[in-house]
mmCIF file of C-alpha atoms and ligand atoms in Angstrom:
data_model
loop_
_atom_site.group_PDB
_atom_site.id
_atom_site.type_symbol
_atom_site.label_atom_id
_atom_site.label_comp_id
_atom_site.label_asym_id
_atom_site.label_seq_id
_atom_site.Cartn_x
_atom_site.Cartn_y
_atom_site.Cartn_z
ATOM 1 C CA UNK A 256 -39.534 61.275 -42.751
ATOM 2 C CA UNK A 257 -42.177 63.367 -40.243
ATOM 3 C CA UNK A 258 -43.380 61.124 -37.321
ATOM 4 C CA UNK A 259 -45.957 61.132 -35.364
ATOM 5 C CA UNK A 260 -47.140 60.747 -32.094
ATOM 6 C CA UNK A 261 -48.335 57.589 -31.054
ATOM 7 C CA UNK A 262 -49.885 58.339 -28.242
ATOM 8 C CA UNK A 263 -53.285 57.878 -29.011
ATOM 9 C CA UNK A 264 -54.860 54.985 -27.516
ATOM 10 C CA UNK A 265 -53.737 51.766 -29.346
ATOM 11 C CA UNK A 266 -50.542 52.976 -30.557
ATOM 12 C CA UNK A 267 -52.644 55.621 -33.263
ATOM 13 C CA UNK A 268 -51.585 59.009 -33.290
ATOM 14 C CA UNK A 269 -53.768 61.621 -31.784
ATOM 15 C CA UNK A 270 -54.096 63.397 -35.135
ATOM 16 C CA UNK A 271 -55.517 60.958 -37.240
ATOM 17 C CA UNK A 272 -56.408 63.066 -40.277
ATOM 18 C CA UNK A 273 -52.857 64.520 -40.466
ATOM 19 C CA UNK A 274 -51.034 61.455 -39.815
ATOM 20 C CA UNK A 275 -52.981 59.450 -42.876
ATOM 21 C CA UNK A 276 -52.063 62.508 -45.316
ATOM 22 C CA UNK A 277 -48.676 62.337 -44.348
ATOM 23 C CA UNK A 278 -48.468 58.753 -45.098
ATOM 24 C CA UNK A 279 -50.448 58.914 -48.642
ATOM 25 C CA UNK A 280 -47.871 61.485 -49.555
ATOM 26 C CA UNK A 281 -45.184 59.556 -48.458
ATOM 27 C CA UNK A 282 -45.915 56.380 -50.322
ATOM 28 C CA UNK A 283 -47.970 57.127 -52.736
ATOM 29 C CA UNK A 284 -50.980 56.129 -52.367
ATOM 30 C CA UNK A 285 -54.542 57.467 -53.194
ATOM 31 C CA UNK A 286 -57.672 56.583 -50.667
ATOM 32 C CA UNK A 287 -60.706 55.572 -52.940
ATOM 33 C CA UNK A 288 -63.905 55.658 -50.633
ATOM 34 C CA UNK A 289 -67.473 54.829 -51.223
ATOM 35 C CA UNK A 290 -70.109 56.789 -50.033
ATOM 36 C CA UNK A 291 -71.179 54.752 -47.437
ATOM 37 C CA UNK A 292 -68.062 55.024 -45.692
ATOM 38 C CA UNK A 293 -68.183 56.784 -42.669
ATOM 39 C CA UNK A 294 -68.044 61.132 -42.953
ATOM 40 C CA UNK A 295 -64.507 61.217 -41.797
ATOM 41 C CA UNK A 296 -63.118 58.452 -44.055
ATOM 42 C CA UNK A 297 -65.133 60.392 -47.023
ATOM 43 C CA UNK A 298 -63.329 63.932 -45.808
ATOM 44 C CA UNK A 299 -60.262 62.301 -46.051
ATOM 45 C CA UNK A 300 -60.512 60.600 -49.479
ATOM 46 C CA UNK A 301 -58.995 61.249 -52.828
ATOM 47 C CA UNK A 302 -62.137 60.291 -54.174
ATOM 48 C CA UNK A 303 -65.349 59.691 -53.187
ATOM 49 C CA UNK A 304 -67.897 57.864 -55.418
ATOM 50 C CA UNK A 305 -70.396 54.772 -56.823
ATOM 51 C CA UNK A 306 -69.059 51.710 -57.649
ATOM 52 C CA UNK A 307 -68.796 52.794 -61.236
ATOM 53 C CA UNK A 308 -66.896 55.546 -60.427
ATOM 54 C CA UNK A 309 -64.643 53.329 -58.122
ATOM 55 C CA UNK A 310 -63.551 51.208 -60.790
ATOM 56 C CA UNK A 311 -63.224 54.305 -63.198
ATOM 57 C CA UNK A 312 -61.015 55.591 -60.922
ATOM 58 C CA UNK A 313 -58.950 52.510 -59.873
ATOM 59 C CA UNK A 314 -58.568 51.887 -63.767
ATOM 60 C CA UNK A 315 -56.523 55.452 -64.294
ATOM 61 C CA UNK A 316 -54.853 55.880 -60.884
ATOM 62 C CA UNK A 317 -51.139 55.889 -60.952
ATOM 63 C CA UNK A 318 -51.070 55.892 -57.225
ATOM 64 C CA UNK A 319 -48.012 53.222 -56.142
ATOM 65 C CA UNK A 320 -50.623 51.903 -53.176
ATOM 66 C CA UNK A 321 -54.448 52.085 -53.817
ATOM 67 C CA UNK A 322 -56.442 52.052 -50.189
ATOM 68 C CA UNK A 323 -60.174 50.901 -50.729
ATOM 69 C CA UNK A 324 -62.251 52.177 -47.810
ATOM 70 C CA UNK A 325 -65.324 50.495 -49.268
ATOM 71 C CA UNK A 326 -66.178 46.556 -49.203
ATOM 72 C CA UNK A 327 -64.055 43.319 -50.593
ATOM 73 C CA UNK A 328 -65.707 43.272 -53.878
ATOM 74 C CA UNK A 329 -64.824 47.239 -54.881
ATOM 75 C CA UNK A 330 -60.953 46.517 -53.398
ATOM 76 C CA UNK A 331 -61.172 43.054 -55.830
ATOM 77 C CA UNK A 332 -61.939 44.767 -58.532
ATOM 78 C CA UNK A 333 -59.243 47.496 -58.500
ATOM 79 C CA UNK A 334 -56.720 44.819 -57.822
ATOM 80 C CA UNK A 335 -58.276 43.232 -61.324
ATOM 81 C CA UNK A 336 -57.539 46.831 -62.888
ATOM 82 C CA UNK A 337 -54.250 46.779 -60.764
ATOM 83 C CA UNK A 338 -52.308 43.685 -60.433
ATOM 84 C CA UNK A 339 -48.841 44.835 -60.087
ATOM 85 C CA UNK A 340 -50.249 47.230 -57.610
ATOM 86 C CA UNK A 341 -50.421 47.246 -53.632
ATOM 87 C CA UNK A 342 -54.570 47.251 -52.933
ATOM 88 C CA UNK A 343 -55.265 47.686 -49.396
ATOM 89 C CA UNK A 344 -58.294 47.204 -47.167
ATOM 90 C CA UNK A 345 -58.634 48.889 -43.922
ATOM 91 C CA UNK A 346 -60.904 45.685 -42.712
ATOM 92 C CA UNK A 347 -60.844 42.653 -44.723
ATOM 93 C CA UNK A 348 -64.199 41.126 -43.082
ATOM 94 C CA UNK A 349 -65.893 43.735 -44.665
ATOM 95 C CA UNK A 350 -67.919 41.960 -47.057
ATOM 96 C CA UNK A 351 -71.506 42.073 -48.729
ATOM 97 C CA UNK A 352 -74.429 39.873 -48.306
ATOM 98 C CA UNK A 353 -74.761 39.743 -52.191
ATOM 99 C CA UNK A 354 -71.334 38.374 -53.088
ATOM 100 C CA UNK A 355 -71.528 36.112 -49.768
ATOM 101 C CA UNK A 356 -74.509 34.679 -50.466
ATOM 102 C CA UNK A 357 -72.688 33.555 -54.192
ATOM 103 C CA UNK A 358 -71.093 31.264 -54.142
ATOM 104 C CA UNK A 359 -68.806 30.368 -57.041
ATOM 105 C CA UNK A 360 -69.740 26.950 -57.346
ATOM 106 C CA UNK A 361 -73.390 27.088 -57.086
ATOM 107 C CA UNK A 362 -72.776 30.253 -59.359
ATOM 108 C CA UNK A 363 -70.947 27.781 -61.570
ATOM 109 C CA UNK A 364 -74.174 25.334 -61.605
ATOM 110 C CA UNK A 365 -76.570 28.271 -62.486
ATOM 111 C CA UNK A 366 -74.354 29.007 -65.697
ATOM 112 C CA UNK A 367 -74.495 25.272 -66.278
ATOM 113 C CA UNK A 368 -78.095 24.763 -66.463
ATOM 114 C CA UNK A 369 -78.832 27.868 -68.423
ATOM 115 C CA UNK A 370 -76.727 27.383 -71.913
ATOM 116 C CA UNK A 371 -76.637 29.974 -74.496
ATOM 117 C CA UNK A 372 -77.310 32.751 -71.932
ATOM 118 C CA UNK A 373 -75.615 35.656 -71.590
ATOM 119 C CA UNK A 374 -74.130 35.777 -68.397
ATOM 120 C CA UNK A 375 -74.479 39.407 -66.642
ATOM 121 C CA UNK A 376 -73.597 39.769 -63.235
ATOM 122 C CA UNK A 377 -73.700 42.613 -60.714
ATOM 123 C CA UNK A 378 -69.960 43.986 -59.711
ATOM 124 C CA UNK A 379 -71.430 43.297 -56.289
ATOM 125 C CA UNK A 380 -70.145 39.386 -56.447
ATOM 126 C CA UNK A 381 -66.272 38.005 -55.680
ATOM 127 C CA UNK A 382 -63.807 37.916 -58.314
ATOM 128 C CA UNK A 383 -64.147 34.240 -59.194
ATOM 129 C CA UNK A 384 -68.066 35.061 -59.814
ATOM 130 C CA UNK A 385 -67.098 37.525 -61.966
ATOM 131 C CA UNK A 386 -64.670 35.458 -64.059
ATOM 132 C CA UNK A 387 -67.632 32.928 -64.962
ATOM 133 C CA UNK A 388 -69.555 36.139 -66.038
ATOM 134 C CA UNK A 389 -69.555 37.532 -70.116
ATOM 135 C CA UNK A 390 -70.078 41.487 -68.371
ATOM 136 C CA UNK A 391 -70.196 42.897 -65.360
ATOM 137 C CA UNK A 392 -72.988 46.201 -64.588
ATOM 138 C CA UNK A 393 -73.086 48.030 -62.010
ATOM 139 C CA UNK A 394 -76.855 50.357 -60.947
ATOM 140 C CA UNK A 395 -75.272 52.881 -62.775
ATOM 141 C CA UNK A 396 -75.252 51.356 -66.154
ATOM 142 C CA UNK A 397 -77.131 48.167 -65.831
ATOM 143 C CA UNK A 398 -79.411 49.329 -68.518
ATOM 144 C CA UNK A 399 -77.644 49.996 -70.846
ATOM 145 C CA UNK A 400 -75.199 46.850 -70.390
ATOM 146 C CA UNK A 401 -78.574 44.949 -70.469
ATOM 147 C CA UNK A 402 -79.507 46.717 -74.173
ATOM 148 C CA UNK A 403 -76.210 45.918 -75.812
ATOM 149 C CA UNK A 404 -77.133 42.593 -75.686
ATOM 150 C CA UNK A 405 -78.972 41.226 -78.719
ATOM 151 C CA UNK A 406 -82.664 41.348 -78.280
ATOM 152 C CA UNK A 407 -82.857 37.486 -78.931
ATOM 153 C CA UNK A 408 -80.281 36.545 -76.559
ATOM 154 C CA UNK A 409 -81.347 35.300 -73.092
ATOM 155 C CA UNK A 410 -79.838 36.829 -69.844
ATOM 156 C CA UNK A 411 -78.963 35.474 -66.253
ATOM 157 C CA UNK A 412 -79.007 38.401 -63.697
ATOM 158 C CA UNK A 413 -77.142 37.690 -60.580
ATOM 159 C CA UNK A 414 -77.486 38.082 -57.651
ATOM 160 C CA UNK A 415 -79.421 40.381 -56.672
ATOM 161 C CA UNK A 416 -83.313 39.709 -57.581
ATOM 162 C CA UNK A 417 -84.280 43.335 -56.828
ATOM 163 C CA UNK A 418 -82.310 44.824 -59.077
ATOM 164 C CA UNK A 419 -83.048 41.910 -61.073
ATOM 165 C CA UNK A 420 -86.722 42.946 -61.209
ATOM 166 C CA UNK A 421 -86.407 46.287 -61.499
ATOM 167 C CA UNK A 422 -84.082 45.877 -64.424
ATOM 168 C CA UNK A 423 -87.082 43.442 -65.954
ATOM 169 C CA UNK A 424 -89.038 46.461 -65.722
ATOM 170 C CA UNK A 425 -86.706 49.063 -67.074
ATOM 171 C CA UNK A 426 -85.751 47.011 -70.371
ATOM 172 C CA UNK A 427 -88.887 44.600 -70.748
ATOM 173 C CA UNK A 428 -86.138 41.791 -71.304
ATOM 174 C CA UNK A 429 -87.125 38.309 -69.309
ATOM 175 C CA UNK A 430 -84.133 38.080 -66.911
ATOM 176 C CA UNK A 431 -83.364 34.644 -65.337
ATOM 177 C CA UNK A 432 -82.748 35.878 -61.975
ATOM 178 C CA UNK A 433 -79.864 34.742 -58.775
ATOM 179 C CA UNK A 434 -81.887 34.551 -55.740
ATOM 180 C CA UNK A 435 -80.204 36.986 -53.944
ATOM 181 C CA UNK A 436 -80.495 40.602 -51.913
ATOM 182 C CA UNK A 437 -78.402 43.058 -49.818
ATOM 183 C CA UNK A 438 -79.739 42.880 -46.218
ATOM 184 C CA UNK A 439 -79.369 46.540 -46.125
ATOM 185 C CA UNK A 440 -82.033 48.075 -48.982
ATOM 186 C CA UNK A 441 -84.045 44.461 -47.834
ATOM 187 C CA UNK A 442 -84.956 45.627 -44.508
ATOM 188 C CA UNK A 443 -86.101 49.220 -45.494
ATOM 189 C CA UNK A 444 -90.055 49.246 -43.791
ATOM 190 C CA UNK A 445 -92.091 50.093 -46.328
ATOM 191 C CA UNK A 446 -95.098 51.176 -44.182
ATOM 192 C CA UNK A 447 -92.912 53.368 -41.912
ATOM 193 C CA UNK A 448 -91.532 55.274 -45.613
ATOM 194 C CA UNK A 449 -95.388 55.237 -46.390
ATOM 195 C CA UNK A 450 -95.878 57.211 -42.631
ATOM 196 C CA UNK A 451 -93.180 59.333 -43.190
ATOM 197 C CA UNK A 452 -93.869 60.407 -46.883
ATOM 198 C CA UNK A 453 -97.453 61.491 -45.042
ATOM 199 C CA UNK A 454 -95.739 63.135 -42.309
ATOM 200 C CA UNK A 455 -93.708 65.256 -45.182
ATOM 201 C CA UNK A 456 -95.556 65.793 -48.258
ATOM 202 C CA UNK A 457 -93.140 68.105 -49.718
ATOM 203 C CA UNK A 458 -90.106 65.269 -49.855
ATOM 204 C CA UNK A 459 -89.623 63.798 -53.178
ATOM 205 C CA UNK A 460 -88.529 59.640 -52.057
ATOM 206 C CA UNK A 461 -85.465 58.918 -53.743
ATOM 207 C CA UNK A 462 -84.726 55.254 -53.615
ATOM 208 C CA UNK A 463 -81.616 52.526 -54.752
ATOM 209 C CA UNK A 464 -83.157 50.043 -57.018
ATOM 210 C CA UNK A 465 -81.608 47.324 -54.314
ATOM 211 C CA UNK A 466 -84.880 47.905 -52.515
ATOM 212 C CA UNK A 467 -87.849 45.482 -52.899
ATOM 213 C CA UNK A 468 -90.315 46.310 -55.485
ATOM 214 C CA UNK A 469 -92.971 48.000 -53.030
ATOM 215 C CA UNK A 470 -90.592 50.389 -51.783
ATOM 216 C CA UNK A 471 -89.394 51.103 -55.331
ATOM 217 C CA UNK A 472 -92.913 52.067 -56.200
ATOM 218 C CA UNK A 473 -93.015 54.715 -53.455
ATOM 219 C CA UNK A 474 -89.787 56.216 -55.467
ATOM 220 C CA UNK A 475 -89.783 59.681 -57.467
ATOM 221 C CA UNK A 476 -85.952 58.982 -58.382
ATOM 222 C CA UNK A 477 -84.671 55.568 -58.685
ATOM 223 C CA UNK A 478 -80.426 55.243 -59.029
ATOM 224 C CA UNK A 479 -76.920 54.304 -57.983
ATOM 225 C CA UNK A 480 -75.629 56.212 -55.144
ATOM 226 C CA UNK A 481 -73.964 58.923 -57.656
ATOM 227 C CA UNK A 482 -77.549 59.128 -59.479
ATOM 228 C CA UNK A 483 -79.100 59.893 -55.960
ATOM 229 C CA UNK A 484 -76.567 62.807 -55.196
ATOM 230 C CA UNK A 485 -76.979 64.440 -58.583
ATOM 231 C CA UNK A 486 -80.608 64.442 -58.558
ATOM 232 C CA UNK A 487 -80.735 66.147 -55.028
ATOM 233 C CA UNK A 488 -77.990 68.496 -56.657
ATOM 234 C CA UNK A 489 -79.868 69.167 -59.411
ATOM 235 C CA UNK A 490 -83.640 69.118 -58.062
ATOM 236 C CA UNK A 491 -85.531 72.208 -57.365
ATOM 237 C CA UNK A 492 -86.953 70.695 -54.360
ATOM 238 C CA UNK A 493 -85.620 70.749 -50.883
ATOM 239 C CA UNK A 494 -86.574 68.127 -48.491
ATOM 240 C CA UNK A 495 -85.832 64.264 -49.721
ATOM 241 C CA UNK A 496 -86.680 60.971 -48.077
ATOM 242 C CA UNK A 497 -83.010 58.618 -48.745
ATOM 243 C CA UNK A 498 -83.642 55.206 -49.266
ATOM 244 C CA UNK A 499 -80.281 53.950 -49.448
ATOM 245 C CA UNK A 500 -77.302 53.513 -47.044
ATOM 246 C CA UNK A 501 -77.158 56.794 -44.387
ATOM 247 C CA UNK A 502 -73.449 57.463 -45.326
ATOM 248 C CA UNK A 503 -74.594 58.890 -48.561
ATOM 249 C CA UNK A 504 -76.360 61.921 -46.961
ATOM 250 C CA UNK A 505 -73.003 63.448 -45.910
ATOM 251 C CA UNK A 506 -72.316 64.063 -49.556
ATOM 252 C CA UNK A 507 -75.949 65.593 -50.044
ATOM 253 C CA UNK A 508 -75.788 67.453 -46.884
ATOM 254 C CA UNK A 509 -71.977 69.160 -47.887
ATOM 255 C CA UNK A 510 -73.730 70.127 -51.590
ATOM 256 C CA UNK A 511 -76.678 71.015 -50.607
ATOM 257 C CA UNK A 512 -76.527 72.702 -46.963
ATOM 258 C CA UNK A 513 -79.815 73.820 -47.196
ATOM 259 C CA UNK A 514 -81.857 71.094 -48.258
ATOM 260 C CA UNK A 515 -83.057 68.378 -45.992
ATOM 261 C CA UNK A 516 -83.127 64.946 -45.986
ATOM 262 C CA UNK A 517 -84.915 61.795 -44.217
ATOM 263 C CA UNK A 518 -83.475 58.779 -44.196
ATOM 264 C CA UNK A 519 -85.561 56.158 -44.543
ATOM 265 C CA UNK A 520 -86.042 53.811 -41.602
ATOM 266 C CA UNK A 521 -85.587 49.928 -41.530
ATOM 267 C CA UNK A 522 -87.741 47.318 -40.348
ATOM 268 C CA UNK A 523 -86.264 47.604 -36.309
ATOM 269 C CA UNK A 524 -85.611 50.459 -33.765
ATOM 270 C CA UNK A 525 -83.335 52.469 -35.812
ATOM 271 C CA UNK A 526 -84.012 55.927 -37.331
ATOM 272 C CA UNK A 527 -82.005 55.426 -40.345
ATOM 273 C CA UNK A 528 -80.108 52.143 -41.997
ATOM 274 C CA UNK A 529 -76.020 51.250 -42.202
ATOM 275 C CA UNK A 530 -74.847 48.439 -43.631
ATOM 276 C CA UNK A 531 -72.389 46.951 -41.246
ATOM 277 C CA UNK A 532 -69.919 45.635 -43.814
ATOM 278 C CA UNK A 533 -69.028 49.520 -45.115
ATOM 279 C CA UNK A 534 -68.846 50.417 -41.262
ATOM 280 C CA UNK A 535 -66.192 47.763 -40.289
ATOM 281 C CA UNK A 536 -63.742 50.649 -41.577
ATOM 282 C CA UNK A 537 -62.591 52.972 -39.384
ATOM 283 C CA UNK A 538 -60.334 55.900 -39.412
ATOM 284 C CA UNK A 539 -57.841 53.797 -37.042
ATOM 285 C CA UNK A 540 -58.021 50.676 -39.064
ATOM 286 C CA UNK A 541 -57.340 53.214 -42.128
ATOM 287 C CA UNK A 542 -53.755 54.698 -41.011
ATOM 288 C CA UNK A 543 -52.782 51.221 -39.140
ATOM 289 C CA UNK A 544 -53.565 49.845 -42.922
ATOM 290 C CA UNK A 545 -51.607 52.666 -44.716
ATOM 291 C CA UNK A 546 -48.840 52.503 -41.633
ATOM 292 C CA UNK A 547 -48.208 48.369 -42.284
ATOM 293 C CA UNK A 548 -49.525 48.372 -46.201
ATOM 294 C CA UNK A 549 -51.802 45.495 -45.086
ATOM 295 C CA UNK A 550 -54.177 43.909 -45.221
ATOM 296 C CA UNK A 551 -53.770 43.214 -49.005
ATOM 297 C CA UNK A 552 -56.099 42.052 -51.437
ATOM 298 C CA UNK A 553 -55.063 39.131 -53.020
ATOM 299 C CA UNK A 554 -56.394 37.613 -56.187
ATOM 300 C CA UNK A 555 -54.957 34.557 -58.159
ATOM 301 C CA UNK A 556 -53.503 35.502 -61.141
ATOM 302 C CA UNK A 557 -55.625 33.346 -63.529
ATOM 303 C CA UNK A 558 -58.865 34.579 -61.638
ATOM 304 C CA UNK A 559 -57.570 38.179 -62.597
ATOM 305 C CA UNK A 560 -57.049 37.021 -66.051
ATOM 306 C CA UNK A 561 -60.371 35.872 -66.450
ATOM 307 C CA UNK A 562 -62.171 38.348 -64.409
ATOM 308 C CA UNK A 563 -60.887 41.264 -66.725
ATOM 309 C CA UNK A 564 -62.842 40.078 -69.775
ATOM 310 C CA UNK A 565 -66.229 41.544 -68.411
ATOM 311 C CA UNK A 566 -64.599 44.106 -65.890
ATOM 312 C CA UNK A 567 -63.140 45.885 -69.222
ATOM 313 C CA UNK A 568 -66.212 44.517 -71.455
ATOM 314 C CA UNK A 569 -68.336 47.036 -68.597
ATOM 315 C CA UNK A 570 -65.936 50.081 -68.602
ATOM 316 C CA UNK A 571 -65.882 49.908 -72.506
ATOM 317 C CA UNK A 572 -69.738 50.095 -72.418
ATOM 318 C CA UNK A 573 -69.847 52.517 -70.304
HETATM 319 P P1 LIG B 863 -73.633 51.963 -56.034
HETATM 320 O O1 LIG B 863 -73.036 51.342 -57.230
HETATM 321 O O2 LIG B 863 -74.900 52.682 -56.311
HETATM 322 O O3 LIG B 863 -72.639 52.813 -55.317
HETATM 323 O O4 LIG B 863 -74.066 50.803 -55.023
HETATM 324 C C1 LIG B 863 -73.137 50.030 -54.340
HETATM 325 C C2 LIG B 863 -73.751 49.269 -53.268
HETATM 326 O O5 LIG B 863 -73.152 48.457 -52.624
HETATM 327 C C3 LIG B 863 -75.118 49.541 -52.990
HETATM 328 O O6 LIG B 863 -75.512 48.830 -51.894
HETATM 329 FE FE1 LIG B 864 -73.476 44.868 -49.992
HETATM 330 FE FE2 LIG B 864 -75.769 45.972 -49.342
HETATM 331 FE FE3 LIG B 864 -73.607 46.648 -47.990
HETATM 332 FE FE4 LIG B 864 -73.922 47.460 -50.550
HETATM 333 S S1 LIG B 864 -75.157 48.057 -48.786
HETATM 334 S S2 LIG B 864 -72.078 46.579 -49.642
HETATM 335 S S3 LIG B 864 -74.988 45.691 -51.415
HETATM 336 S S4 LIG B 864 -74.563 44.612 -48.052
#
């Protein structure tokens, strides 16, 4: 077994990139990393995608250890896929203001006092949410999860109410709605996208239907992370304005080197918008978390059970 110097400050190697593929290959393990992960946790990464593609993923891996760079929620659900498996988070605070501002017993309540509804719920929630839920959705295939229902069957949406109302839009079904919203794609300024789109008439706006109505109606392209990336891919235009998380221009900037993109500023000094869950995750915090194989998800086993009827429900659908 190869080690490595740990002389880097806090005990990490100096070579951080060469000392995390030495460990995956030693144990076994396979990195799954959203794209709002930082550029050098996406270099390093078996895969890099939405969480639809995430879960895809986590449901075929044979990997012995499964490392989520991404938030709680994406590193529940492959433990849901994978419970005999070893799922590891580099930082387990990194969470999501949509599945934190859920809570399963006021979730529970909601169901309650809406019988005969078809429970649909955004995989952005914890895994005891989910297990109260009849399907999960993610942006990538909300629609359609949405349209498999029977037209005479009411729907809760939760929790986020953007979505929520764009999906309202998109299917003209009357969604009872979770008052929720990700404090990332909620703090996107719409006057200063308005400014900028004047400032750059040639950008199409390419938007994540998280963001508040207004902004949405600025939009050209409207998608899940993976949507966003194949339309800039596949677009004969060159300059974009990203609303979304700034991670995700990495990806656009590594297919398409000459093309250029704007990300859209929030509503406070900065130039372009992070959430501060996905950032939590570091490179360190990555090989210290393949190094001790911890922190570990953990999910009760008759959460996991339950939580697995619409998980699998969603993947069939999709
Ligand atoms: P995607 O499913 O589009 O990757 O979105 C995940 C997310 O957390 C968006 O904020
Ligand atoms: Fe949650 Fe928003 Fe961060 Fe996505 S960007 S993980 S929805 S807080």
């Amino acid at each position: 077994m190869k080690n490595f110097n740990d002389s880097g400050s806090g005990g990490t190697p100096d070579n951080l990139v060469e000392a995390i593929s030495e460990l995956k290959r030693q144990k076994n393990a396979v990195i799954l990393a959203h794209y709002y992960q930082e550029s050098e946790i996406q270099d390093i990464a078996d895969y890099i995608g939405d969480s639809l593609g995430l879960a895809q993923e986590a449901a075929k891996t044979d990997a012995d250890i499964i490392v989520f760079a991404g938030v709680v929620f994406m590193a529940e659900t492959a433990k849901i896929l994978n419970p005999t498996r070893k799922v590891l988070l580099p930082d387990v605070e990194a969470g999501c203001s949509l599945a934190d501002n859920c809570p399963a017993d006021r979730f529970r309540e909601f169901v309650e006092a809406h019988p005969d509804h078809t429970v649909i719920t955004y995989v952005n929630c914890s895994a005891e949410v989910k297990a109260l839920s009849d399907i999960l959705c993610t942006s990538s295939n909300a629609v359609k999860i949405i349209e498999s229902v029977p037209k005479d069957k009411p729907i809760i949406f939760a929790p986020d109410k953007h979505l929520g109302r764009y999906l309202i839009k998109e299917t003209g079904r009357d969604l009872v709605l979770w008052d929720g919203s990700c404090i990332v794609h909620e703090q996107f300024d719409h006057k200063k996208i308005v400014r900028l789109k004047a400032r750059h008439p040639e950008a199409k706006v390419i938007a994540h239907p998280e963001c508040p109505e207004a902004i949405l109606n600025e939009a050209d392209h409207i998608g899940s992370t993976s949507s966003l990336l194949n339309y800039v891919k596949s677009s004969s235009d060159s300059s974009f304005i990203v609303v979304t998380e700034s991670g995700i221009i990495h990806q656009m900037q590594k297919a398409c080197p000459d093309k250029t993109f704007h990300p859209a500023p929030p509503d406070n000094g900065c130039s372009c918008n992070e959430c501060p869950f996905m950032k939590l995750n570091t490179m360190e915090k990555l090989y210290r978390c393949l190094r001790d194989e911890a922190p570990e998800m953990d999910v009760a086993p008759e959460i996991i059970k339950r939580a697995l009827v619409p998980l699998e429900r969603m993947l069939e659908l999709s």
